[in-house]
Amino acid sequence: MHIAKLNLKERSYNIIVGSNILNLLGKHIIKLNIGCDAYIITNASVKNKYGSVLRKTLKQANLNVRFKLVPDSEESKSIAMASSVIEDMVQYDRKRRIFIIAFGGGVVGDLTGFIASIYKRGVPYVQVPTTLLGQVDSSIGGKTAVDLIQGKNLVGSFYQPRLVFSDVGLLRTLSIRQLQSGLAEVIKYGIIKDPGLFNYLEKRNRDILALKPSALEYIVSRCGYIKAKIVQQDEREKRGIRTILNFGHTIGHAIEAAANYKRYNHGEAIALGMLIACDISRDSNLINREISERVENLIRTVGLPTRIQKVSLPDIINAHYRDKKFIGSKNRFVLIKGIGKTKIIENIPLKIIRESLKTRISCAA
Ligand SMILES: NC(=O)c1ccc[n+]([C@@H]2O[C@H](COP(=O)([O-])OP(=O)(O)OC[C@H]3O[C@@H](n4cnc5c(N)ncnc54)[C@H](O)[C@@H]3O)[C@@H](O)[C@H]2O)c1
Ligand SMILES: [Zn+2]
């Protein structure tokens, strides 16, 4: 078992990573002294697979347990869903010792964090992420959000969990596509901060795709450690430090949106966005071709896309202008100077972005 600490004074918390450790969660929660009525937000698919283990460990710790199911889709990240869950939760919260558990992927995690932050101006919550993306990224750092019709994650808060508890054993039932999507974020951490992790991914990607527990534990704990270090220096993304986590996301988000969130999932779009960021870094003489090829080879080897298909250049450019990361009239890119070294550049000329997108688009729709 690996434990990393995210240090934020009185809001500090542990990130625990292990294999087949869900049955130990109750013991860890008891130590936090955050309440005795556990309200678990999840979806039917995750509950069917792992709900009984979760119920048992919480009961053994003398906690009361109530599951609340939300639909299994991004549409659950809405204000309407948040208020409907809260209305249900009020019925359960009679003794005022409630805390919430997010038991699922990033959708459940973001919705739960948001609810925990606004219900009674904040109640404790625990993240128990069940997807690779959730374990390496969305459960850590306290960004909570729901979507509006006008855009994703437009309403939210910074609200830290009291514990992040990642059991990599839960990843055995993930689809390969979901696993690959999470791997895109893992590759991102290697590129922005950790050449050792990047080398490991180059050498051991087969073990990861084969779900070898030691390999999964290594990458999940390493990413948790890196994200914790970044977040504790710049919790609210005010100092330009947390910004590096957006590597690949400026264009990645635009690709996701231009494809109407259908053709590409988050990790696939981010893989393409990272390649564009590498292409621009190379064309700006920040890195040589050998580095951009290493990134492209790794992305291809784990089965993520390297070419943009059936999404048009104008649609990507338009979506890029609508992105939250657009500051005033300036865009902001995280580029790299090498594996593990980033450089933030504002106002990259549209011509350069357009050129690198053109070379990555296979067949314009
Ligand atoms: N808060 C943040 O910092 C942050 C960071 C990155 C992404 N996000 C958000 O995360 C969301 C995406 O998260 P995601 O990729 O985890 O998607 P998701 O939550 O939709 O989960 C993907 C699918 O996997 C299923 N699933 C979950 N656990 C499973 C398991 N153990 N076995 C089998 N199936 C399982 C889910 O039911 C779902 O169908 C987006 O809404 C994104 O905005 C938030
Ligand atoms: Zn991401």
Coordinates of C-alpha atoms and ligand atoms in Angstrom, one line a residue:
M1 CA 0.0 0.0 0.0
H2 CA 1.3 3.5 -0.9
I3 CA 0.3 6.6 1.0
A4 CA 1.0 10.1 -0.3
K5 CA -0.1 13.2 1.6
L6 CA -1.5 16.3 0.0
N7 CA -0.5 19.1 2.3
L8 CA -2.9 22.0 2.6
K9 CA -2.7 22.8 6.3
E10 CA -6.0 21.9 8.0
R11 CA -7.4 20.6 4.7
S12 CA -4.6 18.1 4.2
Y13 CA -5.5 14.5 3.3
N14 CA -4.0 11.2 2.4
I15 CA -4.1 9.5 -1.0
I16 CA -4.0 5.8 -0.4
V17 CA -3.3 3.4 -3.2
G18 CA -3.3 -0.4 -3.1
S19 CA -4.5 -3.5 -4.7
N20 CA -7.7 -5.2 -3.4
I21 CA -7.9 -2.9 -0.4
L22 CA -11.6 -1.8 -0.7
N23 CA -12.4 -4.1 2.3
L24 CA -10.1 -1.8 4.5
L25 CA -11.9 1.4 3.7
G26 CA -14.1 1.4 6.8
K27 CA -11.1 1.3 9.1
H28 CA -9.5 4.3 7.3
I29 CA -12.7 6.3 7.4
I30 CA -13.2 5.7 11.1
K31 CA -9.8 7.3 11.8
L32 CA -11.0 10.5 10.1
N33 CA -13.8 11.0 12.6
I34 CA -16.0 12.6 9.9
G35 CA -19.4 11.1 10.9
C36 CA -21.3 7.9 11.1
D37 CA -23.9 8.1 8.3
A38 CA -22.3 7.3 5.0
Y39 CA -24.2 8.5 1.9
I40 CA -22.7 6.8 -1.1
I41 CA -23.2 8.4 -4.5
T42 CA -22.5 5.9 -7.3
N43 CA -24.2 4.4 -10.4
A44 CA -25.9 1.0 -10.8
S45 CA -23.0 -0.6 -12.8
V46 CA -20.3 0.2 -10.1
K47 CA -22.7 -0.7 -7.3
N48 CA -23.5 -4.1 -8.8
K49 CA -19.8 -4.9 -9.1
Y50 CA -18.4 -3.6 -5.9
G51 CA -21.2 -2.3 -3.7
S52 CA -21.4 -5.3 -1.4
V53 CA -17.7 -5.1 -0.5
L54 CA -18.1 -1.4 0.2
R55 CA -21.3 -2.0 2.3
K56 CA -19.5 -4.7 4.3
T57 CA -16.4 -2.7 5.2
L58 CA -18.5 0.3 6.2
K59 CA -20.9 -1.8 8.3
Q60 CA -17.9 -3.5 10.0
A61 CA -16.8 -0.1 11.0
N62 CA -20.2 0.6 12.5
L63 CA -21.2 3.1 9.9
N64 CA -24.7 3.5 8.6
V65 CA -24.9 3.1 4.8
R66 CA -27.1 4.5 2.2
F67 CA -26.5 4.2 -1.6
K68 CA -27.8 6.8 -4.0
L69 CA -27.7 5.8 -7.7
V70 CA -27.3 8.4 -10.4
P71 CA -27.4 7.6 -14.2
D72 CA -24.2 6.4 -15.7
S73 CA -23.4 9.3 -18.0
E74 CA -21.9 12.8 -18.2
E75 CA -25.5 14.1 -18.0
S76 CA -25.5 13.3 -14.3
K77 CA -23.1 16.3 -13.9
S78 CA -26.0 18.8 -13.9
I79 CA -27.4 21.3 -11.4
A80 CA -30.8 19.5 -11.6
M81 CA -29.1 16.2 -10.6
A82 CA -27.2 17.8 -7.8
S83 CA -30.4 19.3 -6.4
S84 CA -32.3 16.1 -6.7
V85 CA -29.6 14.2 -4.9
I86 CA -29.5 16.8 -2.1
E87 CA -33.2 16.5 -1.6
D88 CA -32.8 12.8 -1.1
M89 CA -29.9 13.3 1.2
V90 CA -31.8 15.6 3.4
Q91 CA -34.2 12.8 4.2
Y92 CA -31.3 10.6 5.4
D93 CA -29.4 13.4 7.2
R94 CA -31.6 13.3 10.4
K95 CA -28.8 12.9 12.9
R96 CA -26.5 15.4 11.3
R97 CA -23.5 13.0 11.2
I98 CA -23.5 12.6 7.5
F99 CA -20.5 12.4 5.2
I100 CA -20.5 11.5 1.5
I101 CA -18.6 8.9 -0.5
A102 CA -18.0 9.3 -4.2
F103 CA -17.9 5.7 -5.6
G104 CA -17.3 5.8 -9.3
G105 CA -15.4 7.5 -12.1
G106 CA -14.8 11.2 -12.7
V107 CA -18.5 11.9 -13.4
V108 CA -19.6 10.6 -9.9
G109 CA -16.5 12.2 -8.3
D110 CA -17.1 15.7 -9.8
L111 CA -20.9 15.6 -9.0
T112 CA -20.3 14.3 -5.4
G113 CA -17.6 16.9 -4.7
F114 CA -19.9 19.6 -5.9
I115 CA -22.8 18.4 -3.7
A116 CA -20.5 18.0 -0.7
S117 CA -19.2 21.6 -1.2
I118 CA -22.6 23.2 -1.3
Y119 CA -24.8 21.1 1.1
K120 CA -24.9 22.9 4.4
R121 CA -22.0 25.0 3.1
G122 CA -19.8 21.9 3.1
V123 CA -19.9 18.4 4.5
P124 CA -17.0 16.0 4.5
Y125 CA -16.5 13.6 1.5
V126 CA -14.3 10.8 0.5
Q127 CA -13.2 9.9 -3.0
V128 CA -13.2 6.2 -3.9
P129 CA -12.4 6.4 -7.6
T130 CA -13.1 3.4 -9.7
T131 CA -11.7 4.4 -13.1
L132 CA -8.0 4.9 -13.9
L133 CA -8.8 8.5 -14.9
G134 CA -10.5 9.0 -11.5
Q135 CA -7.6 7.4 -9.6
V136 CA -4.8 9.4 -11.3
D137 CA -6.5 12.7 -11.8
S138 CA -10.1 13.7 -11.1
S139 CA -10.3 12.4 -7.5
I140 CA -7.3 14.5 -6.4
G141 CA -7.1 18.2 -6.0
G142 CA -10.6 19.3 -5.1
K143 CA -11.9 20.6 -8.4
T144 CA -15.6 19.9 -8.4
A145 CA -18.0 20.7 -11.1
V146 CA -21.3 20.2 -13.0
D147 CA -22.0 21.1 -16.6
L148 CA -24.3 23.6 -18.2
I149 CA -25.8 23.3 -21.7
Q150 CA -23.4 26.1 -22.6
G151 CA -20.3 24.1 -21.6
K152 CA -18.7 21.5 -19.5
N153 CA -17.6 22.2 -15.9
L154 CA -18.9 25.7 -15.9
V155 CA -20.4 25.6 -12.4
G156 CA -18.2 24.3 -9.6
S157 CA -16.0 24.9 -6.6
F158 CA -12.6 24.0 -5.1
Y159 CA -13.5 21.7 -2.3
Q160 CA -11.0 19.1 -1.0
P161 CA -12.0 15.5 0.0
R162 CA -10.9 14.1 3.4
L163 CA -9.4 11.1 1.8
V164 CA -8.7 9.6 -1.6
F165 CA -8.8 5.8 -1.5
S166 CA -7.8 4.1 -4.8
D167 CA -8.0 0.3 -5.1
V168 CA -6.4 -0.6 -8.4
G169 CA -8.1 -4.0 -8.1
L170 CA -11.3 -2.3 -9.1
L171 CA -9.8 -1.5 -12.5
R172 CA -10.1 -5.2 -13.6
T173 CA -13.7 -4.6 -14.9
L174 CA -12.9 -1.4 -16.8
S175 CA -13.2 -1.6 -20.6
I176 CA -9.9 -1.4 -22.4
R177 CA -11.0 1.9 -23.9
Q178 CA -11.5 3.4 -20.4
L179 CA -8.2 2.1 -19.3
Q180 CA -6.5 3.7 -22.3
S181 CA -8.3 6.9 -21.6
G182 CA -6.8 7.0 -18.1
L183 CA -3.4 6.1 -19.5
A184 CA -3.4 9.3 -21.5
E185 CA -3.4 11.3 -18.2
V186 CA -0.6 9.0 -16.9
I187 CA 1.5 9.7 -19.9
K188 CA 0.8 13.4 -19.3
Y189 CA 2.3 13.2 -15.8
G190 CA 5.4 11.6 -17.2
I191 CA 5.8 14.2 -19.9
I192 CA 5.3 17.2 -17.7
K193 CA 7.1 16.1 -14.5
D194 CA 8.6 12.7 -14.4
P195 CA 11.1 11.2 -17.0
G196 CA 11.3 8.1 -14.8
L197 CA 7.5 7.5 -15.1
F198 CA 7.7 8.1 -18.8
N199 CA 10.6 5.5 -19.2
Y200 CA 8.5 3.1 -17.1
L201 CA 5.5 3.5 -19.3
E202 CA 7.7 2.8 -22.4
K203 CA 9.1 -0.4 -20.8
R204 CA 6.1 -1.7 -18.9
N205 CA 3.0 -0.6 -20.9
R206 CA 2.2 -4.3 -21.6
D207 CA 2.1 -5.1 -17.8
I208 CA -0.2 -2.1 -17.3
L209 CA -2.6 -3.1 -20.1
A210 CA -2.6 -6.6 -18.7
L211 CA -3.6 -5.1 -15.3
K212 CA -0.6 -6.4 -13.4
P213 CA -1.3 -5.1 -9.8
S214 CA 2.3 -3.9 -9.1
A215 CA 2.4 -2.0 -12.4
L216 CA -1.0 -0.3 -11.7
E217 CA 0.0 0.5 -8.1
Y218 CA 3.2 2.1 -9.3
I219 CA 1.6 4.4 -11.9
V220 CA -1.4 5.3 -9.8
S221 CA 0.6 6.1 -6.7
R222 CA 3.2 8.0 -8.8
C223 CA 0.6 10.1 -10.5
G224 CA -1.1 10.8 -7.1
Y225 CA 2.2 11.9 -5.7
I226 CA 2.9 14.3 -8.6
K227 CA -0.6 15.7 -8.6
A228 CA -0.5 16.3 -4.8
K229 CA 2.8 18.1 -5.1
I230 CA 1.5 20.4 -7.8
V231 CA -1.9 21.1 -6.1
Q232 CA -0.4 21.9 -2.7
Q233 CA 1.7 24.6 -4.3
D234 CA -1.1 26.1 -6.3
E235 CA -4.5 24.9 -5.1
R236 CA -6.6 27.4 -6.9
E237 CA -4.5 27.7 -10.1
K238 CA -3.5 31.2 -9.3
R239 CA 0.3 30.8 -9.5
G240 CA 0.7 29.2 -12.9
I241 CA 2.0 26.0 -11.3
R242 CA -1.3 23.9 -11.6
T243 CA -1.5 25.1 -15.2
I244 CA 1.0 22.5 -16.3
L245 CA -1.7 19.9 -15.6
N246 CA -3.4 21.3 -18.7
F247 CA -0.7 19.9 -21.0
G248 CA -2.6 18.6 -24.0
H249 CA -5.9 20.0 -22.8
T250 CA -6.1 23.3 -24.7
I251 CA -6.5 21.5 -28.1
G252 CA -7.7 18.3 -26.5
H253 CA -10.8 20.0 -25.1
A254 CA -11.4 21.6 -28.5
I255 CA -11.2 18.2 -30.2
E256 CA -13.6 16.7 -27.6
A257 CA -16.1 19.5 -28.1
A258 CA -15.8 19.6 -31.9
A259 CA -16.6 15.9 -32.0
N260 CA -19.6 16.6 -29.8
Y261 CA -18.2 14.5 -27.0
K262 CA -19.0 11.4 -29.0
R263 CA -16.2 10.3 -31.2
Y264 CA -13.4 10.8 -28.7
N265 CA -13.5 10.2 -25.0
H266 CA -11.5 12.6 -22.7
G267 CA -8.2 10.6 -22.7
E268 CA -8.3 10.0 -26.5
A269 CA -8.8 13.7 -27.1
I270 CA -6.0 14.6 -24.7
A271 CA -3.6 12.2 -26.4
L272 CA -4.2 14.1 -29.6
G273 CA -3.9 17.4 -27.8
M274 CA -0.6 16.3 -26.3
L275 CA 0.7 15.4 -29.8
I276 CA -0.3 18.8 -31.1
A277 CA 1.5 20.4 -28.1
C278 CA 4.6 18.3 -28.9
D279 CA 4.4 19.2 -32.6
I280 CA 4.2 22.9 -31.7
S281 CA 7.1 22.5 -29.2
R282 CA 9.2 20.9 -31.9
D283 CA 8.3 23.5 -34.5
S284 CA 9.3 26.2 -32.0
N285 CA 12.7 24.4 -31.5
L286 CA 11.9 23.6 -27.8
I287 CA 12.4 19.9 -28.4
N288 CA 13.9 17.8 -31.1
R289 CA 12.2 15.2 -33.3
E290 CA 13.5 12.3 -31.2
I291 CA 11.4 13.5 -28.2
S292 CA 8.2 14.1 -30.2
E293 CA 8.6 10.6 -31.7
R294 CA 9.0 9.0 -28.3
V295 CA 5.8 10.6 -27.2
E296 CA 4.0 9.6 -30.4
N297 CA 5.3 6.0 -30.2
L298 CA 4.1 5.6 -26.6
I299 CA 0.7 7.0 -27.4
R300 CA 0.4 4.7 -30.3
T301 CA 1.7 1.6 -28.4
V302 CA -0.9 1.9 -25.7
G303 CA -3.6 2.1 -28.3
L304 CA -4.5 5.8 -28.2
P305 CA -5.1 7.7 -31.4
T306 CA -2.4 9.7 -33.1
R307 CA -4.5 11.0 -36.0
I308 CA -7.6 13.2 -35.8
Q309 CA -10.4 11.6 -37.8
K310 CA -13.8 12.9 -38.9
V311 CA -13.5 16.2 -37.0
S312 CA -13.1 19.3 -39.1
L313 CA -10.4 21.9 -38.7
P314 CA -12.8 24.9 -38.5
D315 CA -14.8 23.1 -35.8
I316 CA -11.7 22.5 -33.7
I317 CA -10.5 26.1 -34.1
N318 CA -14.0 27.5 -33.1
A319 CA -14.2 25.2 -30.1
H320 CA -10.7 26.3 -29.1
Y321 CA -11.8 29.9 -29.0
R322 CA -14.7 29.0 -26.6
D323 CA -12.4 27.2 -24.2
K324 CA -12.2 28.4 -20.5
K325 CA -8.4 28.4 -20.9
F326 CA -8.6 31.3 -23.3
I327 CA -7.5 34.3 -21.2
G328 CA -9.0 37.5 -22.6
S329 CA -8.1 37.3 -26.3
K330 CA -5.0 35.2 -25.6
N331 CA -4.8 31.4 -25.8
R332 CA -2.5 29.6 -23.4
F333 CA -0.5 26.5 -24.2
V334 CA 1.6 24.3 -22.1
L335 CA 4.6 23.3 -24.3
I336 CA 7.6 21.1 -23.4
K337 CA 11.3 21.6 -23.4
G338 CA 12.0 18.0 -22.8
I339 CA 10.5 15.0 -21.0
G340 CA 9.7 16.3 -17.6
K341 CA 10.1 20.0 -18.5
T342 CA 7.3 22.4 -19.4
K343 CA 7.1 26.0 -20.7
I344 CA 3.9 28.0 -20.7
I345 CA 3.4 30.2 -23.8
E346 CA 0.6 32.6 -24.3
N347 CA -0.8 33.8 -27.6
I348 CA 0.5 31.1 -30.0
P349 CA -0.4 32.5 -33.5
L350 CA -3.5 30.8 -35.0
K351 CA -1.4 30.0 -38.1
I352 CA 0.9 27.7 -36.1
I353 CA -2.0 25.9 -34.4
R354 CA -3.8 25.5 -37.7
E355 CA -0.7 24.1 -39.4
S356 CA 0.0 21.5 -36.8
L357 CA -3.7 20.5 -36.7
K358 CA -3.7 20.1 -40.5
T359 CA -0.9 17.6 -40.4
R360 CA -2.7 15.5 -37.8
I361 CA -6.1 15.5 -39.4
S362 CA -6.6 12.4 -41.5
C363 CA -9.8 13.0 -43.3
A364 CA -11.6 16.3 -42.8
A365 CA -15.4 15.9 -42.3
Ligands
LIG1 N1 -12.2 17.2 -11.2 C1 -11.1 17.0 -11.9 O1 -10.0 17.5 -11.6 C2 -11.3 16.3 -13.2 C3 -10.2 15.9 -13.9 C4 -10.3 15.1 -15.1 C5 -11.6 14.8 -15.5 N2 -12.7 15.1 -14.8 C6 -14.1 14.7 -15.2 O2 -14.1 13.3 -15.1 C7 -15.1 12.8 -16.0 C8 -14.7 11.6 -16.7 O3 -14.3 10.6 -15.8 P1 -14.2 9.1 -16.2 O4 -13.3 9.0 -17.4 O5 -13.8 8.3 -15.0 O6 -15.6 8.7 -16.8 P2 -17.0 8.1 -16.0 O7 -17.1 8.6 -14.7 O8 -18.1 8.4 -17.0 O9 -16.6 6.5 -16.1 C9 -16.5 5.9 -17.3 C10 -17.3 4.6 -17.4 O10 -16.7 3.6 -16.6 C11 -17.6 3.0 -15.7 N3 -16.9 2.5 -14.6 C12 -16.5 3.1 -13.5 N4 -15.8 2.3 -12.7 C13 -15.8 1.1 -13.3 C14 -15.2 -0.1 -12.9 N5 -14.4 -0.3 -11.9 N6 -15.4 -1.2 -13.7 C15 -16.2 -1.0 -14.9 N7 -16.7 0.1 -15.2 C16 -16.5 1.2 -14.5 C17 -18.6 4.1 -15.5 O11 -19.8 3.5 -15.0 C18 -18.7 4.7 -16.8 O12 -19.6 4.1 -17.7 C19 -15.5 14.0 -16.8 O13 -16.8 14.5 -16.4 C20 -14.4 15.0 -16.6 O14 -14.9 16.4 -16.7 C21 -12.6 15.9 -13.6
ZN2 ZN -7.8 15.6 -18.4

